[in-house]
Short mmCIF file of C-alpha atoms in Angstrom, two decimals:
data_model
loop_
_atom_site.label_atom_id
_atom_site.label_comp_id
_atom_site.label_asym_id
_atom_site.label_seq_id
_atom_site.Cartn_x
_atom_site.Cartn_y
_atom_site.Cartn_z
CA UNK F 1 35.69 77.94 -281.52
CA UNK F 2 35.15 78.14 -278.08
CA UNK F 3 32.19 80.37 -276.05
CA UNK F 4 35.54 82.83 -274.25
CA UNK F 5 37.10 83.05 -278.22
CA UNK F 6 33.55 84.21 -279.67
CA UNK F 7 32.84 86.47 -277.16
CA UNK F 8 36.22 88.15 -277.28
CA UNK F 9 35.82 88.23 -281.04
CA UNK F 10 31.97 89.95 -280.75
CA UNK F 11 32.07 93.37 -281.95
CA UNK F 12 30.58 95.92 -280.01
CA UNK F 13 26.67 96.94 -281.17
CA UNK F 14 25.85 100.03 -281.60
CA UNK F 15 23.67 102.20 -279.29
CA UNK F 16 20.28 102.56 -279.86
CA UNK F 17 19.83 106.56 -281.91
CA UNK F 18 17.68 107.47 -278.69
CA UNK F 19 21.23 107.51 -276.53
CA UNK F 20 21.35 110.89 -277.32
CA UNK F 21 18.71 111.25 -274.27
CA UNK F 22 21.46 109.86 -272.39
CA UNK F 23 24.61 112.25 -271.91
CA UNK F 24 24.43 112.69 -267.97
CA UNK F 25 25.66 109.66 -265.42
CA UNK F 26 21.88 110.51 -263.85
CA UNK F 27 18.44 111.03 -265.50
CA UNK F 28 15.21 111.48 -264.28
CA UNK F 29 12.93 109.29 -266.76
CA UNK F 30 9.13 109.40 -265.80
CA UNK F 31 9.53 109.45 -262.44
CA UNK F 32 12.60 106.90 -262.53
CA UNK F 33 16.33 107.39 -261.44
CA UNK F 34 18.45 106.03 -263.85
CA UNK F 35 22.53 105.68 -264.27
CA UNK F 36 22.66 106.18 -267.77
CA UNK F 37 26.26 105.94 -267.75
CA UNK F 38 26.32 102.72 -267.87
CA UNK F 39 24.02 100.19 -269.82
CA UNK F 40 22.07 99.28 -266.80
CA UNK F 41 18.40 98.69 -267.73
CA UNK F 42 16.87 99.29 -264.35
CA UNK F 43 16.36 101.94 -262.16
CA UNK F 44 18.80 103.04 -259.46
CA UNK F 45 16.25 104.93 -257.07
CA UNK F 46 14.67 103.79 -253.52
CA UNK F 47 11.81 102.14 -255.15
CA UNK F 48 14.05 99.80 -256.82
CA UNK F 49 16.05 99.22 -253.48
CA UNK F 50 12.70 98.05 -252.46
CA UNK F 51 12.13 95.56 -255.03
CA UNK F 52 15.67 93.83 -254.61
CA UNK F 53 15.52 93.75 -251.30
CA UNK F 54 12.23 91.55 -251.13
CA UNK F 55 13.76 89.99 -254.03
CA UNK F 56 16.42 89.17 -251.98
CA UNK F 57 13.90 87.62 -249.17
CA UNK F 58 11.98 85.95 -251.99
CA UNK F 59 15.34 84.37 -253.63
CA UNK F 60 16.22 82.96 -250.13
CA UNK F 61 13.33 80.91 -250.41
CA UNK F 62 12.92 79.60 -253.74
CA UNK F 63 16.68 78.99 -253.98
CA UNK F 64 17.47 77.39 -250.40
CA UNK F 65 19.93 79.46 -249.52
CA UNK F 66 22.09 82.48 -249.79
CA UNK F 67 24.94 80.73 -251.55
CA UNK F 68 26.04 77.08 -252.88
CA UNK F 69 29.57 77.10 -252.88
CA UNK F 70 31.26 74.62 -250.36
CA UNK F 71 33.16 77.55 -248.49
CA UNK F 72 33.85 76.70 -245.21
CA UNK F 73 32.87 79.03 -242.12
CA UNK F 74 35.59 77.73 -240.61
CA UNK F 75 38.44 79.02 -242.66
CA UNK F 76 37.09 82.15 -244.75
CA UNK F 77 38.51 85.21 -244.24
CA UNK F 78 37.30 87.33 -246.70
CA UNK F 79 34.06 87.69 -249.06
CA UNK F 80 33.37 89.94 -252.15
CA UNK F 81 29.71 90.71 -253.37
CA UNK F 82 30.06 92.32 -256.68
CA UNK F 83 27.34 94.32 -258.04
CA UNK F 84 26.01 94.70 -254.07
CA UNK F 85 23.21 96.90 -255.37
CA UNK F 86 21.39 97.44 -251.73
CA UNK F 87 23.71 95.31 -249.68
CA UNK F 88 21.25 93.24 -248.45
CA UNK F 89 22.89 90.03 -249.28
CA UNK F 90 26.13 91.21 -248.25
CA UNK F 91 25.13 92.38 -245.06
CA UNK F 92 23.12 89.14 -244.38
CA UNK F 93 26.01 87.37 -245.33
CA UNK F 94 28.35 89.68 -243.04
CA UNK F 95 26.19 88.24 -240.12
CA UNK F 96 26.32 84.86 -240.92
CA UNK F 97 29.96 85.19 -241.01
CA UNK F 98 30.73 87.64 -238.27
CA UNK F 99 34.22 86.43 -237.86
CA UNK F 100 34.82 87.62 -241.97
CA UNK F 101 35.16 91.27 -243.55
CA UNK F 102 32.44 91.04 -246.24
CA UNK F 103 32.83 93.56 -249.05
CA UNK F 104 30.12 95.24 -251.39
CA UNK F 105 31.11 96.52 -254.45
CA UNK F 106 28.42 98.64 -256.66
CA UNK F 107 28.39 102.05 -258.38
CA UNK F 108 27.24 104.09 -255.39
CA UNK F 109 25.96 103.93 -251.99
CA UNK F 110 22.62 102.88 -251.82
CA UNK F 111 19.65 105.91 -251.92
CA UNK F 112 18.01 104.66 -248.88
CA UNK F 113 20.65 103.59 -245.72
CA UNK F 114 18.13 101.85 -243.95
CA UNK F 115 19.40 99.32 -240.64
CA UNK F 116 22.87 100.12 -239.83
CA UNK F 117 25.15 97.79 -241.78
CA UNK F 118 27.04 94.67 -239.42
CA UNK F 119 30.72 96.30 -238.45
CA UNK F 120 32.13 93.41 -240.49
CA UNK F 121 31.19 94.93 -243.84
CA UNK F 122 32.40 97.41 -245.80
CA UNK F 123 31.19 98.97 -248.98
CA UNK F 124 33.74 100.19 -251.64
CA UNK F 125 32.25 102.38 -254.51
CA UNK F 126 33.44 100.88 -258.19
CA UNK F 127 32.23 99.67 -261.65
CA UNK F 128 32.27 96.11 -262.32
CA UNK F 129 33.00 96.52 -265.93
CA UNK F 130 36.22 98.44 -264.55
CA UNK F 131 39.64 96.71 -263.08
CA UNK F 132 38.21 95.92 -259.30
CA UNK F 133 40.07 98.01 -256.36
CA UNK F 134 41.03 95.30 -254.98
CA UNK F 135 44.84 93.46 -255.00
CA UNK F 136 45.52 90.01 -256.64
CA UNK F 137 44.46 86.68 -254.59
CA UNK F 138 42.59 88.40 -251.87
CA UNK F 139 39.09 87.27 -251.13
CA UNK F 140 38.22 83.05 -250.04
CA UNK F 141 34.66 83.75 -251.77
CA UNK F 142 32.86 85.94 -254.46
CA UNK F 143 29.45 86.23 -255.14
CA UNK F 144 27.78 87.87 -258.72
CA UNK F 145 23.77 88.09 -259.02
CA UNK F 146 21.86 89.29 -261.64
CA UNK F 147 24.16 91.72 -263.40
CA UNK F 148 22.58 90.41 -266.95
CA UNK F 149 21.31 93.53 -267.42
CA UNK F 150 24.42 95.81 -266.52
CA UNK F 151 26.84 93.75 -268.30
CA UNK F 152 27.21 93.89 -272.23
CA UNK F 153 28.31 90.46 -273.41
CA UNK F 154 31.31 91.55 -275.00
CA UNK F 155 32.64 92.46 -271.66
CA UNK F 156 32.23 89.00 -269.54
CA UNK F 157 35.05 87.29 -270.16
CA UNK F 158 37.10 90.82 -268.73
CA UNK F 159 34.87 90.83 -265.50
CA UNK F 160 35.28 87.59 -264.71
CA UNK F 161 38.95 87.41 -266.04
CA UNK F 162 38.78 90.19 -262.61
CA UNK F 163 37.25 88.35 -260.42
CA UNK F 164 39.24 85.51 -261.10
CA UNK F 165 42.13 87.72 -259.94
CA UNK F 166 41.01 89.15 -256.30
CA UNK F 167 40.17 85.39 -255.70
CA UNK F 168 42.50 83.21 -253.67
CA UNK F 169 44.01 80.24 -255.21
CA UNK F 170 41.35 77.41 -254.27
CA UNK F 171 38.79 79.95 -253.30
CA UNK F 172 35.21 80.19 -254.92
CA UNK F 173 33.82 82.25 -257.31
CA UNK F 174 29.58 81.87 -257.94
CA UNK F 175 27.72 83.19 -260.21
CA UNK F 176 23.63 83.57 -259.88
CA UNK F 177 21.53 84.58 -263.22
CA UNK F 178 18.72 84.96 -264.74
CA UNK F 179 17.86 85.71 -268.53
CA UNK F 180 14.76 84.99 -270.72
CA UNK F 181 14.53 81.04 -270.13
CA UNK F 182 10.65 81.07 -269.78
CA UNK F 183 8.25 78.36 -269.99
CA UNK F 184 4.38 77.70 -270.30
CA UNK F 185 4.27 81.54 -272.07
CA UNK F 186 0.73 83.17 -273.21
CA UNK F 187 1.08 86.01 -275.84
CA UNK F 188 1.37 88.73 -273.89
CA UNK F 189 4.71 87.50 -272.08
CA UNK F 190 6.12 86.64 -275.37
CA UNK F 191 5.27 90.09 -276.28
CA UNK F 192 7.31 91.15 -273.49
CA UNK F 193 10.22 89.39 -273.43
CA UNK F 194 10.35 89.80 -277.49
CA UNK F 195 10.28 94.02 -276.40
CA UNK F 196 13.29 92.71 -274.02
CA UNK F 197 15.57 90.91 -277.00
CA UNK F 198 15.37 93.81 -278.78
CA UNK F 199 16.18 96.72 -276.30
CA UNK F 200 18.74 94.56 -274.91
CA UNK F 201 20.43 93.77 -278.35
CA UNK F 202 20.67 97.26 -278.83
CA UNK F 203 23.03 97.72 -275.58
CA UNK F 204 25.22 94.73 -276.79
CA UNK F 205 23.61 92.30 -273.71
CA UNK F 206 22.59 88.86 -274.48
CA UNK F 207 20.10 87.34 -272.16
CA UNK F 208 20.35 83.83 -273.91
CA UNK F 209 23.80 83.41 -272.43
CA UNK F 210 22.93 83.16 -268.66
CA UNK F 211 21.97 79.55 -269.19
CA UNK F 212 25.84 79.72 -269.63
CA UNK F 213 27.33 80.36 -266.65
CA UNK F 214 29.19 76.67 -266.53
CA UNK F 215 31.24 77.36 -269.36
CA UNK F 216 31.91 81.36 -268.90
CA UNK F 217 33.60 80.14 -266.12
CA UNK F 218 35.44 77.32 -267.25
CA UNK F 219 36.30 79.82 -269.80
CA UNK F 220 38.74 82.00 -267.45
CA UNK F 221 40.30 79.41 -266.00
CA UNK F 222 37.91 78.12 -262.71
CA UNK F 223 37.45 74.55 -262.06
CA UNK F 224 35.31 72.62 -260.17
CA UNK F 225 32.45 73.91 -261.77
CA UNK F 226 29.13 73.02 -260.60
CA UNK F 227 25.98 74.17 -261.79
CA UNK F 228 22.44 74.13 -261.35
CA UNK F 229 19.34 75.13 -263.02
CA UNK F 230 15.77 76.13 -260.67
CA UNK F 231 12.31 76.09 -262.35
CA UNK F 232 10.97 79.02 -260.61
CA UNK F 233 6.85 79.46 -260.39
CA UNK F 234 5.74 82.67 -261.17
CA UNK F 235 2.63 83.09 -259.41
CA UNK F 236 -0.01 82.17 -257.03
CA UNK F 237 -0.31 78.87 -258.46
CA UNK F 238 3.21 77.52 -257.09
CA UNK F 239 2.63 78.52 -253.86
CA UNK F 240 3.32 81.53 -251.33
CA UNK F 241 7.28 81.63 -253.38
CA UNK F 242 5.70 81.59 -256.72
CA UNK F 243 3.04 84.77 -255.39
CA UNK F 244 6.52 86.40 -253.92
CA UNK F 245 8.03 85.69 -257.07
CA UNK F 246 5.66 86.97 -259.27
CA UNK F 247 5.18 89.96 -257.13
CA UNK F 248 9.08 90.73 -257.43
CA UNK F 249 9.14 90.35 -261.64
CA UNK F 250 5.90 92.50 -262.16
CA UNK F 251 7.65 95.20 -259.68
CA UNK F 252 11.28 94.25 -262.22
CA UNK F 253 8.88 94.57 -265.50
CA UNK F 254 7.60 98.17 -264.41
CA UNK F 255 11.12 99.58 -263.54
CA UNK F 256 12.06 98.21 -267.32
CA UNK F 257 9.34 101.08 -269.04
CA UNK F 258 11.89 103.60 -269.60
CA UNK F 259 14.61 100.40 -271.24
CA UNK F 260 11.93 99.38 -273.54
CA UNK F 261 10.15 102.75 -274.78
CA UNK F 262 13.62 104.50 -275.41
CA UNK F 263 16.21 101.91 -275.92
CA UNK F 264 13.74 99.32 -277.71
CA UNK F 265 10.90 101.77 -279.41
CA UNK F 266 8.03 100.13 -277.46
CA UNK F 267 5.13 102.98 -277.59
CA UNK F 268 4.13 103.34 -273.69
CA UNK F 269 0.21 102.76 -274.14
CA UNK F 270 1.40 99.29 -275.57
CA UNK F 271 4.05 99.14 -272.78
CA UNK F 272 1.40 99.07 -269.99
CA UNK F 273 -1.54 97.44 -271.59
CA UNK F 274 0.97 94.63 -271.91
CA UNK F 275 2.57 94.45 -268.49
CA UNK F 276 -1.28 94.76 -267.27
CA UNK F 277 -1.89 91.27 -268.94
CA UNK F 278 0.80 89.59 -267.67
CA UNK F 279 0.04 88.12 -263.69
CA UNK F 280 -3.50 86.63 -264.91
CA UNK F 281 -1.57 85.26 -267.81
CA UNK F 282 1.15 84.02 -265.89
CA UNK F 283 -1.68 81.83 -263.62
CA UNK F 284 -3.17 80.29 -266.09
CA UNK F 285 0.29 78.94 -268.10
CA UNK F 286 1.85 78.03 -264.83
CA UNK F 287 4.75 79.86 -266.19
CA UNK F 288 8.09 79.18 -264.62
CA UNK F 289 11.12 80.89 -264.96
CA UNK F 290 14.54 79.41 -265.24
CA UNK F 291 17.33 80.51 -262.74
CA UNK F 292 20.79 79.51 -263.22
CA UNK F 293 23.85 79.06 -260.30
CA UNK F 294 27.20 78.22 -261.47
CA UNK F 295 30.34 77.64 -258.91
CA UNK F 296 33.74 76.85 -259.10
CA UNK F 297 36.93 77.03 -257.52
CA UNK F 298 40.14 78.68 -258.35
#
C-alpha cells in the first residue's frame, strides 16, 4: 500500500478534551493570538510576524535561495505562495519577478502591514485545507513552506491534490518542510520534541512525514521530482546562520507554550525550565536540524 492510499485511509484523531477552550476562530492565550479554528500550533499575532520574517532572512541564507525549482524568469506569468503567512517571501519574490502577478494566499491579512507590498502582488484571503479560489491550470509556479503544523496529515493528499489543480500543465509545484528530524540531541531537546509528538498527535499532524515530501508528491500525480535534504546548525557553533537559526527556533519554541500546555498537558513551570535549557544544550551537541525541499513539475 502506497504513502497517498494510507493517508487517505487514516482516520481522523480525536481532539485533545482541552478543545473545549477552543470554540472562537480567535483566542487570547497568555498573551498570544491564536486562530483556534484551525489546528495551527503557532501564534497568529505581530510577534510571530516578527519571527517569520527573520526566519525568512535566516532561510535565505542557510538554504541558498528563495526557491529551487527550474522556473524560468523568462516565461512565468504567474506565482502562488500558499500559506503566505507575512508575505515576505511573496513580496520578495514579486520583486524579483516584477514582470509576474505573485499571489499570497493565507487566512487573513497580516496584523502588522509594514513596507507597502510591490504592485505586482496581490493577497487573496483563504484556507489551505479548503478548495483554493483560484481556476484550474492557472499559476507557472507554487510555493508551500512550513505548513507542518497547520496541516493534519489526513488532509495532504486533498491540498496538494489542489494545488496540483491551479498549476499549469508543466509548471512547478515546491514544497519546503521541516518536522522533528534532529540530530546530536541532549535531554532536554528530546524532552521537547517528545512534548511536540504528543500535542501534535492529538491534532491528527504527523511531523515524521516531512522527510516525505518526494513521494507526497509523486503521490498526486507531479513528476520530475527532485528533492533535497539541508543539515541545518542550530547555534553559534555553525556559524553567524546557525546563531540566526537558533535564534529563529527558540523565538518558534516560545510561541509553541500555549500548543504544548493545552493541547499536549505539558505543566508550564516544566514548559519553560525546559525551553530555558535548550540554546546551551544545543552548543554543546552541535545539533542540526534537518530541512527538506521537494519539486516537481506538472
Amino acid at each position: 500500500m502506497g504513502l497517498f492510499s494510507f493517508l487517505r485511509r487514516k482516520k481522523p484523531i480525536r481532539n485533545d478534551c482541552h478543545d473545549h477552550l477552543f470554540t472562537r476562530p480567535v483566542a487570547f492565550i497568555r498573551g498570544r493570538r491564536h486562530r483556534v479554528d484551525v489546528p495551527y500550533a503557532l501564534p497568529k499575532d505581530e510577534r510571530e510576524e516578527e519571527r517569520i520574517n527573520f526566519q525568512h532572512y535566516t532561510l535565505h541564507k542557510l538554504l541558498g535561495g528563495h526557491y529551487h525549482a527550474p522556473i524560468d524568469p523568462t516565461t512565468v506569468q504567474r506565482i502562488l505562495d500558499v500559506g503566505s503567512g507575512t508575505g515576505k517571501w511573496a513580496h520578495d519574490i514579486a520583486r524579483h519577478f516584477p514582470q509576474t502577478q505573485v499571489y499570497g494566499l493565507d487566512l487573513e491579512q497580516p496584523q502588522a502591514m509594514g513596507l507597502q507590498p510591490p504592485e505586482n502582488y496581490h493577497f487573496v484571503q483563504g484556507n489551505v485545507m479548503a478548495p483554493l479560489p483560484f481556476p484550474d491550470n492557472h499559476f507557472d509556479f507554487v510555493h508551500q513552506r512550513l505548513l507542518v503544523s497547520a496541516i493534519p496529515s489526513s488532509l495532504w493528499p486533498a491540498v496538494l491534490q489542489e494545488i496540483v489543480r491551479v498549476t499549469k500543465s508543466g509548471g512547478y509545484i515546491e514544497l519546503a518542510e521541516a518536522g522533528n528530524g534532529y540530530q546530536h540531541v541532549g535531554t532536554s531537546t528530546q524532552t521537547f520534541l517528545q512534548w511536540g509528538q504528543t500535542a501534535s498527535t492529538r491534532k491528527g499532524i504527523d511531523l515524521t512525514l516531512m522527510k516525505y515530501l518526494g513521494d507526497l508528491l509523486a503521490s498526486v500525480g507531479v513528476g520530475q521530482i527532485q528533492t533535497k535534504t539541508f543539515q541545518l546548525p542550530v547555534g553559534a557553533w555553525g556559524g553567524k546562520e546557525g546563531n540566526l537559526y537558533a535564534k529563529d527556533m527558540y523565538a518558534a519554541f516560545q510561541g509553541l507554550k500555549n500548543f504544548y500546555c493545552l493541547v499536549g498537558g505539558v505543566h508550564p513551570n516544566s514548559f519553560d525550565a525546559t525551553l530555558a535549557a535548550l540554546p546551551q544544550e544545543w552548543e554543546a551537541c552541535h545539533t542540526t536540524h534537518e530541512f527538506y525541499i521537494a519539486y516537481g513539475q506538472k
